Short mmCIF file of C-alpha atoms in Angstrom, two decimals:
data_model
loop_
_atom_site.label_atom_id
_atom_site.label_comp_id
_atom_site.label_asym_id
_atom_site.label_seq_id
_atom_site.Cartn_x
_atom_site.Cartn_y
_atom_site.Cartn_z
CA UNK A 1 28.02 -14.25 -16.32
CA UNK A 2 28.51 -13.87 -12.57
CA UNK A 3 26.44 -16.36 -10.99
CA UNK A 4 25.83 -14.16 -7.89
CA UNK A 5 23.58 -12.11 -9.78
CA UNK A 6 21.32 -14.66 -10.63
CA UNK A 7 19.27 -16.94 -8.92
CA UNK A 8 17.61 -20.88 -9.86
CA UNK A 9 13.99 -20.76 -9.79
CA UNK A 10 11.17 -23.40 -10.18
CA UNK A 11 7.71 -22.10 -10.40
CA UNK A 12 4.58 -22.59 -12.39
CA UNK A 13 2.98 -20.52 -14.98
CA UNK A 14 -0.68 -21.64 -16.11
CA UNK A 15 -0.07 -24.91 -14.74
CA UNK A 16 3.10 -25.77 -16.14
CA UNK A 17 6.45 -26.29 -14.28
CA UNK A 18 9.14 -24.09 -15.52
CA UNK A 19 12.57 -23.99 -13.91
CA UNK A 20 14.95 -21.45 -14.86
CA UNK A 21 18.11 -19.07 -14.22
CA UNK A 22 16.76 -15.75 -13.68
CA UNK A 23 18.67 -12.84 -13.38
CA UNK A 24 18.16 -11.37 -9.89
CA UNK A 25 17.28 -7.80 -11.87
CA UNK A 26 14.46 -8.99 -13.97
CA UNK A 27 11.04 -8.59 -12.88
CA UNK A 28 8.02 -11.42 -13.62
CA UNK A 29 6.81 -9.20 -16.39
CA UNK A 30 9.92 -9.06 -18.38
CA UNK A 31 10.09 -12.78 -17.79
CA UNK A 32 6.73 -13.55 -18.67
CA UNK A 33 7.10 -11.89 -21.88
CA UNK A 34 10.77 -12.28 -23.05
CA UNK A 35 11.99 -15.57 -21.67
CA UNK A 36 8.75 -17.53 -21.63
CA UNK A 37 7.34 -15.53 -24.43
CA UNK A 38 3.80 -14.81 -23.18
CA UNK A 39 3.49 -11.20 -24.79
CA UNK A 40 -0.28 -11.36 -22.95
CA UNK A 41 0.60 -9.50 -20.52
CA UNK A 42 1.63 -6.16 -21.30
CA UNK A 43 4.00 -3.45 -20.02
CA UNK A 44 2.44 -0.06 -19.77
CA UNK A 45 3.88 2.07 -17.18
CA UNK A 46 6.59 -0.14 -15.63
CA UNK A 47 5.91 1.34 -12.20
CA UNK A 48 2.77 -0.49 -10.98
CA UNK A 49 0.67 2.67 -11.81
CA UNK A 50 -1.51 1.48 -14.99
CA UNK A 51 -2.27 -2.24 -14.55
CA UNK A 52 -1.43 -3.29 -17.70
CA UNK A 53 0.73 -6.00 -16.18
CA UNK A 54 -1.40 -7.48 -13.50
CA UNK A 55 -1.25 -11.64 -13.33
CA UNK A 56 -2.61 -13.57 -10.59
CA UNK A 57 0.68 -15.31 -8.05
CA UNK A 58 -0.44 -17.33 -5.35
CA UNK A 59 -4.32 -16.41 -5.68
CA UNK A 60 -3.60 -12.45 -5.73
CA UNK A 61 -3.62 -9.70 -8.56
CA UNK A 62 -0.47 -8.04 -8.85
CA UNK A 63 1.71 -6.03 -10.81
CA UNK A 64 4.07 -8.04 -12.31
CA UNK A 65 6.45 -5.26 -13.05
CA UNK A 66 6.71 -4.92 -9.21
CA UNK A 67 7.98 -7.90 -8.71
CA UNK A 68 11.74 -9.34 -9.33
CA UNK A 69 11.70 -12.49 -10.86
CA UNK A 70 13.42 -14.12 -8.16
CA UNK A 71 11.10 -13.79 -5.60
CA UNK A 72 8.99 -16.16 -7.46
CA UNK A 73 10.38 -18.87 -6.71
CA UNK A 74 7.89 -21.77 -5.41
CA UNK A 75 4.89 -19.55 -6.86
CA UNK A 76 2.00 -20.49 -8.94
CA UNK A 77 1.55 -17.78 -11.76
CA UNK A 78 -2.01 -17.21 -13.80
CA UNK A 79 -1.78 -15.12 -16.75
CA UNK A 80 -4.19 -14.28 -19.08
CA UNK A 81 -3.20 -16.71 -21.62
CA UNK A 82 -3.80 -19.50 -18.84
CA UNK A 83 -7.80 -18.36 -18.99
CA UNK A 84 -8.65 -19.67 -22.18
CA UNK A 85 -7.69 -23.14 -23.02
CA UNK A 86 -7.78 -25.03 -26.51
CA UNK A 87 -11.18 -23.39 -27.80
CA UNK A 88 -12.53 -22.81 -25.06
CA UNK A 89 -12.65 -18.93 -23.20
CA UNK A 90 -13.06 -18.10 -19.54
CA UNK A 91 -16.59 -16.77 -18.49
CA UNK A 92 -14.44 -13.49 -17.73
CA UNK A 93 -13.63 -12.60 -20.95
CA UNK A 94 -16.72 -13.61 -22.67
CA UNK A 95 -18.58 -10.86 -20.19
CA UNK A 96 -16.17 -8.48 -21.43
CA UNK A 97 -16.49 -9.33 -24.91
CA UNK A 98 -20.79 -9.23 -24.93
CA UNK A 99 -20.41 -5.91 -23.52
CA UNK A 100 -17.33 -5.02 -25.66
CA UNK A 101 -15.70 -3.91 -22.97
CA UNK A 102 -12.36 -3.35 -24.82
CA UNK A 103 -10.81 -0.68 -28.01
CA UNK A 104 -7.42 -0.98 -28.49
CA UNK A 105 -7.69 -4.38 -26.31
CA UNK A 106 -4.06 -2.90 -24.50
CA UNK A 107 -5.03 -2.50 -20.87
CA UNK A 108 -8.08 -5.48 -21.14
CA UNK A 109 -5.68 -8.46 -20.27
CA UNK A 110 -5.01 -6.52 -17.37
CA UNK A 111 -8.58 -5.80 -16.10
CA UNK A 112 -9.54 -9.50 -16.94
CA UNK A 113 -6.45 -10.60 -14.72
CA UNK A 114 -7.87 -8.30 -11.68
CA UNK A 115 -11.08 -9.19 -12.45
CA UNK A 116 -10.48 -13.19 -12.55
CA UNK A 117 -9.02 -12.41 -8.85
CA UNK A 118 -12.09 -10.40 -7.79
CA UNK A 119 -14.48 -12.84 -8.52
CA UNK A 120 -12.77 -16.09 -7.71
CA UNK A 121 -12.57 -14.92 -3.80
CA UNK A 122 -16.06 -12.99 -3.70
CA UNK A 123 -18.57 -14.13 -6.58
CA UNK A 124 -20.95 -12.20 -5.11
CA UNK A 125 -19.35 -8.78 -6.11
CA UNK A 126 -21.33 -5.71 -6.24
CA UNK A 127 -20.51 -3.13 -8.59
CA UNK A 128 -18.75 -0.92 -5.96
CA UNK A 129 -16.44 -4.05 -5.31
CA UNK A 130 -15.64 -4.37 -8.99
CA UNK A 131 -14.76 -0.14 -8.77
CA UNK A 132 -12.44 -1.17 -5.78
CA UNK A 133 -10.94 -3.90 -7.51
CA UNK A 134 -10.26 -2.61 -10.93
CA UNK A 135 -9.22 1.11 -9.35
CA UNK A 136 -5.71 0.93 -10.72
CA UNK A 137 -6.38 0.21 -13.77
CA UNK A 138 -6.06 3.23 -16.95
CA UNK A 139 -7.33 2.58 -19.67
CA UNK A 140 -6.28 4.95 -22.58
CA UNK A 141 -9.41 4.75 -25.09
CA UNK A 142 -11.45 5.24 -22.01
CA UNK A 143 -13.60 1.86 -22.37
CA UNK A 144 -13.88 2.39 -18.47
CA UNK A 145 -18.00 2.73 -18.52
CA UNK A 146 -18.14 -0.56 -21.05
CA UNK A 147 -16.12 -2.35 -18.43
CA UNK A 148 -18.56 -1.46 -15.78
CA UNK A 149 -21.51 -2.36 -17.73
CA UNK A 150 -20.18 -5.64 -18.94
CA UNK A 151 -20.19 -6.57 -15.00
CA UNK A 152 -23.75 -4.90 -13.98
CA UNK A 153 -25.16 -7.01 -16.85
CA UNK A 154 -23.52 -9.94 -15.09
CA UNK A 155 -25.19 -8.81 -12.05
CA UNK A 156 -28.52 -8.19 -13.59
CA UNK A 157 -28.34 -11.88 -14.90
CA UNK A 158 -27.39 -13.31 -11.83
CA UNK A 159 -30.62 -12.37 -10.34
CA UNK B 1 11.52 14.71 -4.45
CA UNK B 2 13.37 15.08 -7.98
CA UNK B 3 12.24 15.73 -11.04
CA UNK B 4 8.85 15.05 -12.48
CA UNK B 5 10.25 12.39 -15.19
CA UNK B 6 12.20 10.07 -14.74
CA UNK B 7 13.39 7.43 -17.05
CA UNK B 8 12.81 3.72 -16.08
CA UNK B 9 15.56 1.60 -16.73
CA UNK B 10 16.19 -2.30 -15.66
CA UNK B 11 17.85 -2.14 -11.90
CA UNK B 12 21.37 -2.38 -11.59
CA UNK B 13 22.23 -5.51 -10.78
CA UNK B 14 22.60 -6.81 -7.52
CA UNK B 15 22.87 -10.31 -4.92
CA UNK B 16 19.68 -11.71 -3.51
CA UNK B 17 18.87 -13.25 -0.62
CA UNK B 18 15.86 -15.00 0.89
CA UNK B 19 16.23 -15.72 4.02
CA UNK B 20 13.87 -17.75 6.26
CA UNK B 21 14.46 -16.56 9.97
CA UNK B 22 14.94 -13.01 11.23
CA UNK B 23 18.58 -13.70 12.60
CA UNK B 24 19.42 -14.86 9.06
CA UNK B 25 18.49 -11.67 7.52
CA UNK B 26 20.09 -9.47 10.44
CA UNK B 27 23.07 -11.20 9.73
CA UNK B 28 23.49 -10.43 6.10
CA UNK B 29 21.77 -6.74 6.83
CA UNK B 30 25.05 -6.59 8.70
CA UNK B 31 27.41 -7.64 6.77
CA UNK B 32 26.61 -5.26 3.29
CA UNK B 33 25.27 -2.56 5.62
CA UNK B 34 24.63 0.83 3.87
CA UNK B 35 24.25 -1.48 0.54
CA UNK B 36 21.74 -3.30 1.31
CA UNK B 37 17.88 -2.69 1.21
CA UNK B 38 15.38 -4.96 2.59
CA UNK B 39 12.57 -5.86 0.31
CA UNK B 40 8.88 -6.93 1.69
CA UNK B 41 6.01 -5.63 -0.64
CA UNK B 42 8.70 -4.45 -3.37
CA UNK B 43 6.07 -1.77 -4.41
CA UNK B 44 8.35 1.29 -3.47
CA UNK B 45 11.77 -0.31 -3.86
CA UNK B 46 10.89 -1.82 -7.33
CA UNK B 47 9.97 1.14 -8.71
CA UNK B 48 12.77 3.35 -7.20
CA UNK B 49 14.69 0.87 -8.20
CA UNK B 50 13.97 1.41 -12.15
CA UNK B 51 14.04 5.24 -11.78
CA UNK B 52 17.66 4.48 -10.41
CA UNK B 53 16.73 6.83 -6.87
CA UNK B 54 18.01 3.23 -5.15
CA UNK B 55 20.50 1.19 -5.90
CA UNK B 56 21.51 -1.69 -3.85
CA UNK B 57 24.19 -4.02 -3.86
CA UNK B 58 22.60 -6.68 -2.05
CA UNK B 59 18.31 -7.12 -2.04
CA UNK B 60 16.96 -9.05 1.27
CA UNK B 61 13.50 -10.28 1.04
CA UNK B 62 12.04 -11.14 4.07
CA UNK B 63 8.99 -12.34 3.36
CA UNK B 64 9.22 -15.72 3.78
CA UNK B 65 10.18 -14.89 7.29
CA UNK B 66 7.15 -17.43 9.28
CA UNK B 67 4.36 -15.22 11.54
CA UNK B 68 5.21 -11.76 10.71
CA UNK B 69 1.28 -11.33 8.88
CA UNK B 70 -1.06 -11.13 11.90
CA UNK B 71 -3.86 -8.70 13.27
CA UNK B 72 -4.53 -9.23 16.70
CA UNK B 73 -5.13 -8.12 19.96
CA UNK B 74 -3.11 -9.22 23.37
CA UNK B 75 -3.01 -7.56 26.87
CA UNK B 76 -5.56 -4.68 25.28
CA UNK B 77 -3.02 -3.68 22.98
CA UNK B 78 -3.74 -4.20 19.23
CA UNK B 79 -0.78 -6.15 17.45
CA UNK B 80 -0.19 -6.15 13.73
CA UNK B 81 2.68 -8.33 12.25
CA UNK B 82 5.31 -6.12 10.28
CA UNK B 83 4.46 -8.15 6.82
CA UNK B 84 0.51 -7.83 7.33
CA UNK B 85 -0.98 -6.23 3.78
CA UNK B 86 -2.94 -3.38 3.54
CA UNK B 87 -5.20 -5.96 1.88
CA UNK B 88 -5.40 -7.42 4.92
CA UNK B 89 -5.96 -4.60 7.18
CA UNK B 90 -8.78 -3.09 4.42
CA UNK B 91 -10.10 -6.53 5.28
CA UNK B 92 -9.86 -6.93 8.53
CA UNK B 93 -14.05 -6.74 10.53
CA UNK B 94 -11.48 -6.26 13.93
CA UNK B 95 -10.06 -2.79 12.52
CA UNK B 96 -13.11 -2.14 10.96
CA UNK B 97 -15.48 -2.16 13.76
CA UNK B 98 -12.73 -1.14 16.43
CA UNK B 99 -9.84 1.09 14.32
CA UNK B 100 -11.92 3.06 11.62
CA UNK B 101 -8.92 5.58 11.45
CA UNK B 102 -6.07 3.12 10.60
CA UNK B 103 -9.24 0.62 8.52
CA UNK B 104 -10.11 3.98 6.37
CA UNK B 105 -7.02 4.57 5.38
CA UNK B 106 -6.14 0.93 4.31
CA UNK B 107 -9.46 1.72 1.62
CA UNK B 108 -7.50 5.02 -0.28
CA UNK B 109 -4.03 3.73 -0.25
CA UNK B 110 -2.70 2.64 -3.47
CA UNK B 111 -4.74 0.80 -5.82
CA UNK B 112 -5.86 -3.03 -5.31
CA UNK B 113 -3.14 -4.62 -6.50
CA UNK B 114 -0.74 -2.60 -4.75
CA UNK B 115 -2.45 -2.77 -1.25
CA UNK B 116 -2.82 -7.30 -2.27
CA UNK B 117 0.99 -6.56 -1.90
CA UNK B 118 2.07 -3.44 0.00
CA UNK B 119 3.31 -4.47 3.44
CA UNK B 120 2.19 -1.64 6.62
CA UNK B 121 6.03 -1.63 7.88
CA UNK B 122 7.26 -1.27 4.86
CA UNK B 123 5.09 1.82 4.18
CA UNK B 124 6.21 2.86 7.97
CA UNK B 125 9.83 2.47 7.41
CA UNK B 126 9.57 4.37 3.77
CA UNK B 127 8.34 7.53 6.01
CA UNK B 128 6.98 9.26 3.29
CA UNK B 129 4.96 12.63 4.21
CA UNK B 130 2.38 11.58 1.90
CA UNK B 131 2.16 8.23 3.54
CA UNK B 132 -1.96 7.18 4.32
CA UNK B 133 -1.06 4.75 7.46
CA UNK B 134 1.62 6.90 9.56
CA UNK B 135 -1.23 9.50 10.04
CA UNK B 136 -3.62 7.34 12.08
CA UNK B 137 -0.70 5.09 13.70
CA UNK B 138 0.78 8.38 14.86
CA UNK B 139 -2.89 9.51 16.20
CA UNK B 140 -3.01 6.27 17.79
CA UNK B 141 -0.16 5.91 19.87
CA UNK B 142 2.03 3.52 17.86
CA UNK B 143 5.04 1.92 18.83
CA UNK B 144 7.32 -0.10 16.31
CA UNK B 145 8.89 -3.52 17.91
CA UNK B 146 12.68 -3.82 15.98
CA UNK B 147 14.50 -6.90 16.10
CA UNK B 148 18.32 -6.26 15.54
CA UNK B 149 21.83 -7.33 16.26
CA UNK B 150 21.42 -6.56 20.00
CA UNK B 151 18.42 -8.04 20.57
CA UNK B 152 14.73 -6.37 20.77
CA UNK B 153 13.19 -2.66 21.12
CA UNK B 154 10.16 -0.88 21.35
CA UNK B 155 10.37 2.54 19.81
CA UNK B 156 7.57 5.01 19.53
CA UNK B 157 6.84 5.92 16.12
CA UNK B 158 6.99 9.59 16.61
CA UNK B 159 10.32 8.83 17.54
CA UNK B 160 11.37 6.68 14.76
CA UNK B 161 10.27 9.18 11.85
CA UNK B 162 13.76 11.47 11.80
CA UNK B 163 12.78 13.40 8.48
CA UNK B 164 11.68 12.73 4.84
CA UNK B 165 12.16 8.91 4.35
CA UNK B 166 14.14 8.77 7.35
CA UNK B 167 13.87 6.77 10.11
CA UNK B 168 16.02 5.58 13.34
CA UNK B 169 16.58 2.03 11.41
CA UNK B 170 19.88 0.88 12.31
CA UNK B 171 21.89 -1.21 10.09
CA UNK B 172 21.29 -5.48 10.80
CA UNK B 173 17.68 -4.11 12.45
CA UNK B 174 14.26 -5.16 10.87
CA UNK B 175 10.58 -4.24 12.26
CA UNK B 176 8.67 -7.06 13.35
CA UNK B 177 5.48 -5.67 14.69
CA UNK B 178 3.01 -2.29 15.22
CA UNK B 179 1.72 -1.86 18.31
CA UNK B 180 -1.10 0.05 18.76
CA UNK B 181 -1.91 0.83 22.73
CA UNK B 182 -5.20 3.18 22.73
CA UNK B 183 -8.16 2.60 21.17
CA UNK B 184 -10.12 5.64 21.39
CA UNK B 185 -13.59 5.91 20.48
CA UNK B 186 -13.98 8.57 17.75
CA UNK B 187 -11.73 7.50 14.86
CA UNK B 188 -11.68 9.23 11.02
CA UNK B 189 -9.17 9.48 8.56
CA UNK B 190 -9.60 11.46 5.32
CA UNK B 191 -7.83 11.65 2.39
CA UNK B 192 -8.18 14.64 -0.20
CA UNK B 193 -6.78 13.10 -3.69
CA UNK B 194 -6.83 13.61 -7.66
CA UNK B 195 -7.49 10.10 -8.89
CA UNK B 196 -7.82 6.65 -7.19
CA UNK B 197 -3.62 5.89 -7.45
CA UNK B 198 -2.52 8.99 -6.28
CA UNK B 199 -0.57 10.30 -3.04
CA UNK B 200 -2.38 12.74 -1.04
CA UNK B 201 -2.89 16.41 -1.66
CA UNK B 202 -3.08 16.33 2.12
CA UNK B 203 -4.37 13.56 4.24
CA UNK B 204 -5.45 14.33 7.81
CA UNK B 205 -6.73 11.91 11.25
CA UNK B 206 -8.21 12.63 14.34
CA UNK B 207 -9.48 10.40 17.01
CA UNK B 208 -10.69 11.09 20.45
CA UNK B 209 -12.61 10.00 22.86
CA UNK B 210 -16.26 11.75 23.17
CA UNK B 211 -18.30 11.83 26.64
CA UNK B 212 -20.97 13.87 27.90
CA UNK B 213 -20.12 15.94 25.34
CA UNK B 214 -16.89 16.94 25.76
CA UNK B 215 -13.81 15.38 24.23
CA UNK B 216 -10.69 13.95 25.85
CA UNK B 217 -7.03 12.38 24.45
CA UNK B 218 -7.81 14.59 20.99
CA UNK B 219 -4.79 12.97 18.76
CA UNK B 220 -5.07 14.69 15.20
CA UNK B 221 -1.96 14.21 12.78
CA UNK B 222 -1.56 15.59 9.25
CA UNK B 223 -0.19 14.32 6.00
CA UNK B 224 1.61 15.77 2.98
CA UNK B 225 2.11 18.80 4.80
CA UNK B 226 5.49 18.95 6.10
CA UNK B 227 8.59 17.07 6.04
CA UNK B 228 7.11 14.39 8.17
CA UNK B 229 3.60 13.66 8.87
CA UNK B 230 3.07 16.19 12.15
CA UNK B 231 0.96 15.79 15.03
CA UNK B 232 -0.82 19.62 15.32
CA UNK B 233 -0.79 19.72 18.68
CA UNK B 234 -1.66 23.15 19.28
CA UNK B 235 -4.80 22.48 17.78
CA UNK B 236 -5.31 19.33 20.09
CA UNK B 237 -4.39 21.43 22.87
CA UNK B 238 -7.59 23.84 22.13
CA UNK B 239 -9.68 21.46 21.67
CA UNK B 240 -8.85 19.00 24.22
CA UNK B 241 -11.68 19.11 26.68
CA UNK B 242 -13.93 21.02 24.57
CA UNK B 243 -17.79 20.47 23.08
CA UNK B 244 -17.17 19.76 19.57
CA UNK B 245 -19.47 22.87 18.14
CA UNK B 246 -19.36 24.49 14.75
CA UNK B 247 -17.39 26.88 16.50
CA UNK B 248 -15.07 25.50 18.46
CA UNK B 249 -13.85 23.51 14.94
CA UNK B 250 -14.06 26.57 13.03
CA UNK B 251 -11.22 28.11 15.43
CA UNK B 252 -9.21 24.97 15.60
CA UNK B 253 -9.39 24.81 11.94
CA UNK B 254 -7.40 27.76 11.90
CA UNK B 255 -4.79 26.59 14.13
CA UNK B 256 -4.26 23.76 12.08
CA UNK B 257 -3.49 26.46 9.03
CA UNK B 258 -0.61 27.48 11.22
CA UNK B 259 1.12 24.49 12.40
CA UNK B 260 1.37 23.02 8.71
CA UNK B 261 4.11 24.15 6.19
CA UNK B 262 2.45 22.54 2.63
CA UNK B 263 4.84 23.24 -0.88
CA UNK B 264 3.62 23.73 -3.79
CA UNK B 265 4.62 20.58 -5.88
CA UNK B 266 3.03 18.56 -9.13
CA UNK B 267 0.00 17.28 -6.96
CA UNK B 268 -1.35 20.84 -5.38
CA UNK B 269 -0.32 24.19 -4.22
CA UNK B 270 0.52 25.52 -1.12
CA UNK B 271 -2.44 27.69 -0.66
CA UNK B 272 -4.97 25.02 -1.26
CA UNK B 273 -3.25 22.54 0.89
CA UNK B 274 -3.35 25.08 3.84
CA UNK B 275 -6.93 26.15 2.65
CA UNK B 276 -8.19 22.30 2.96
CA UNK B 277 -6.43 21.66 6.22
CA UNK B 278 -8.95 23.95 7.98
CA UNK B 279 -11.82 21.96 5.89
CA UNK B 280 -10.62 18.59 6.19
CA UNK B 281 -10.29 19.29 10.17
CA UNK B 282 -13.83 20.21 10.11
CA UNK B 283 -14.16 16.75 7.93
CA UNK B 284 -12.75 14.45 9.79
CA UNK B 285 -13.96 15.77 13.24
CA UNK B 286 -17.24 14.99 12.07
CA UNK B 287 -16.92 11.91 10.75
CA UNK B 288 -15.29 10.70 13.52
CA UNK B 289 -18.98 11.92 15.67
CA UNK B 290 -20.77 10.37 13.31
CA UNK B 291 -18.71 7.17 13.40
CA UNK B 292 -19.09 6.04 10.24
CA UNK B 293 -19.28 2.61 9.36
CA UNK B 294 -17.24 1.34 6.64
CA UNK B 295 -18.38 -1.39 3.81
#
């Protein structure tokens, strides 16, 4: 193992400390899900086009896929496994679930990630921010129109 | 541009650096020279990366280089640091209200999560043709400010774009800052796309000033349609002290057909590129009139 290709990190991942050798080639996603084994988060595309990866780092939604694990060093990492704790679910995924915003469930971890983001830094979000927000997402069984409505009866609730 | 699939693959494996001052990172720029690449936003060089198009020896990340993410404006001229987000220009109410060109096309790059990321030098110093911000930085005026082994420069962006992803970045030399000196009154960018992700089929800007019904310092650039992003000047030339009438952008529409050279490739064809770049002239001319006010 040549050390120069590698890199010690310390960073957090849903609150917990981790501190690791990571190999300067990995990227958060395949570290996510191989080393720290949190298979939530899911690898569609690999090239930051689909969104299946997306966590939260440092308070913004990104493609985890994009980014190489050491550069995440000193960062605080949300995935979706880090939304629901011991019984309890994140208001986020119980809006997707009442409007069954999901099929296959593949690309929804994703979307929830992005959506967590959204609505943490504007709560007020209209429906054309939630289109912005979620616009790089693909979602292969097309549940695109369920995700939408999930949020406008959020909105509609709201009120 | 290679071949339509390509096969994603880990990186090869390579040193890292993070360095924390720009000297720092000049230095070990230096020393690998042609193997290293710099990384900001990673969301070009990740990828390229995997499909094995880059492969460098040495990665230096330079974004926890302090007060390169600013938007600002000193001595009239607009400032924007080199590490500034297209999140953060998208968000920005000072482009917004005073920059439409460069805010509109901070709203169709990428996706979200790439623009939370995506740096605006690092999508200057990619130079792709397709790129959404060299259009309206070119329309504007831009100048890059470099840092390097030999101290500072100031180079005009037309200047610094050599060809397809080439630019005049010497080895050691990082950009700090985008410089922006006009700020015309008429701004519009447009960009004609297939879905929300994609590069541009062709992307165009114009901006302009707009008294007593004439216009003056017409700038109009074009995307996707050549090697580099081009300036059409012949068409800036005819309409450069002109009334802005149905007819007068009818003709220059046409010009624009012939100082573009569109390919045919996996987003469009030829023919429709240089079909819409007479439209999307018409387009974005009269947006920028109507001065459109974004979200």
């Amino acid at each position: 193992m040549n050390t120069k290709f590698y890199t010690d990190i310390s960073f957090k991942v849903n609150g917990k400390q981790h501190r690791l050798k990571a190999k300067n080639n990995w990227t958060l996603l395949k570290l996510l899900r191989d080393n720290l084994g949190l298979t939530g988060t899911k690898r569609g595309c690999d090239t930051g086009d689909c969104g299946a990866c997306t966590v939260i780092m440092d308070g913004k939604a990104c493609h985890s896929c994009l980014i190489l694990a050491p550069d995440i060093d000193g960062k605080e990492i949300t995935t979706i496994e880090g939304l629901s704790v011991d019984e309890s679910i994140d208001p986020i995924q119980e809006m997707f679930m009442n409007g069954g915003a999901y099929q296959c469930g593949f690309c929804i971890p994703g979307m929830i990630m992005s959506s967590k983001a959204l609505l943490a830094e504007n709560p007020d979000a209209t429906l054309a921010d939630v289109k912005r927000a979620l616009d790089g997402h693909l979602c292969r069984c097309g549940t695109y129109n369920q995700v939408l409505n999930a949020f406008a009866v959020r909105e509609s609730n709201e009120k | 541009m290679s071949s339509v699939v390509s096969f994603i693959k880990q990186p090869k494996e390579f040193e890292y650096f993070a360095l924390s001052s720009l000297e720092e990172a000049s230095k070990i720029l230096l020393a690998y020279g042609e193997n290293a690449h710099i990384l900001a936003g990673g969301t070009d060089v990740v990828p390229n990366m995997k499909r094995g198009r880059l492969s460098p020896k040495s990665i230096v990340n330079i974004k926890r280089i302090p007060n390169l993410s600013y938007i600002h404006i000193e001595d009239s001229i607009l400032k924007i640091g080199a590490l500034t987000t297209i999140e953060d220009i998208r968000k920005s109410s000072l482009l917004r209200d005073n920059y439409q060109a460069l805010h509109m096309a901070s709203e169709v790059m990428g996706t979200q999560n790439i623009r939370n990321v995506a740096t605006i030098a690092g999508n200057v110093c990619r130079a792709s043709p397709a790129s959404d911000m060299i259009p309206p930085l070119m329309a504007l005026g831009a100048n890059l400010k470099i840092f390097g082994p030999d101290g500072e420069r100031i180079v005009p962006l037309e200047d610094f774009l050599v060809g397809p992803e080439k630019t005049q970045l010497r080895i050691g030399e990082i950009v700090t800052e985008i410089r922006v000196p006009k700020q015309p009154k008429k701004q519009a960018f447009l960009k004609l796309k297939r879905v929300s992700h994609d590069l541009a089929k062709i992307n165009i800007c114009a901006v302009f000033d707009y008294a007593e019904n004439r216009c003056s310092n017409i700038r109009i650039t074009v995307g996707s349609v050549a090697p580099k992003v081009v300036r059409v000047k012949r068409t800036e030339e005819f309409l450069e002290g002109k009334e802005l009438n149905d007819e007068v952008i009818e003709a220059a529409g046409r010009i624009v057909q012939t100082e573009i050279s569109p390919i045919t490739d996996i987003r469009s064809t030829a023919d429709y590129r240089r079909k819409m770049g007479k439209v999307l002239l018409k387009r974005v001319i009269k947006t920028a009139l109507e001065r459109r006010v974004a979200r």
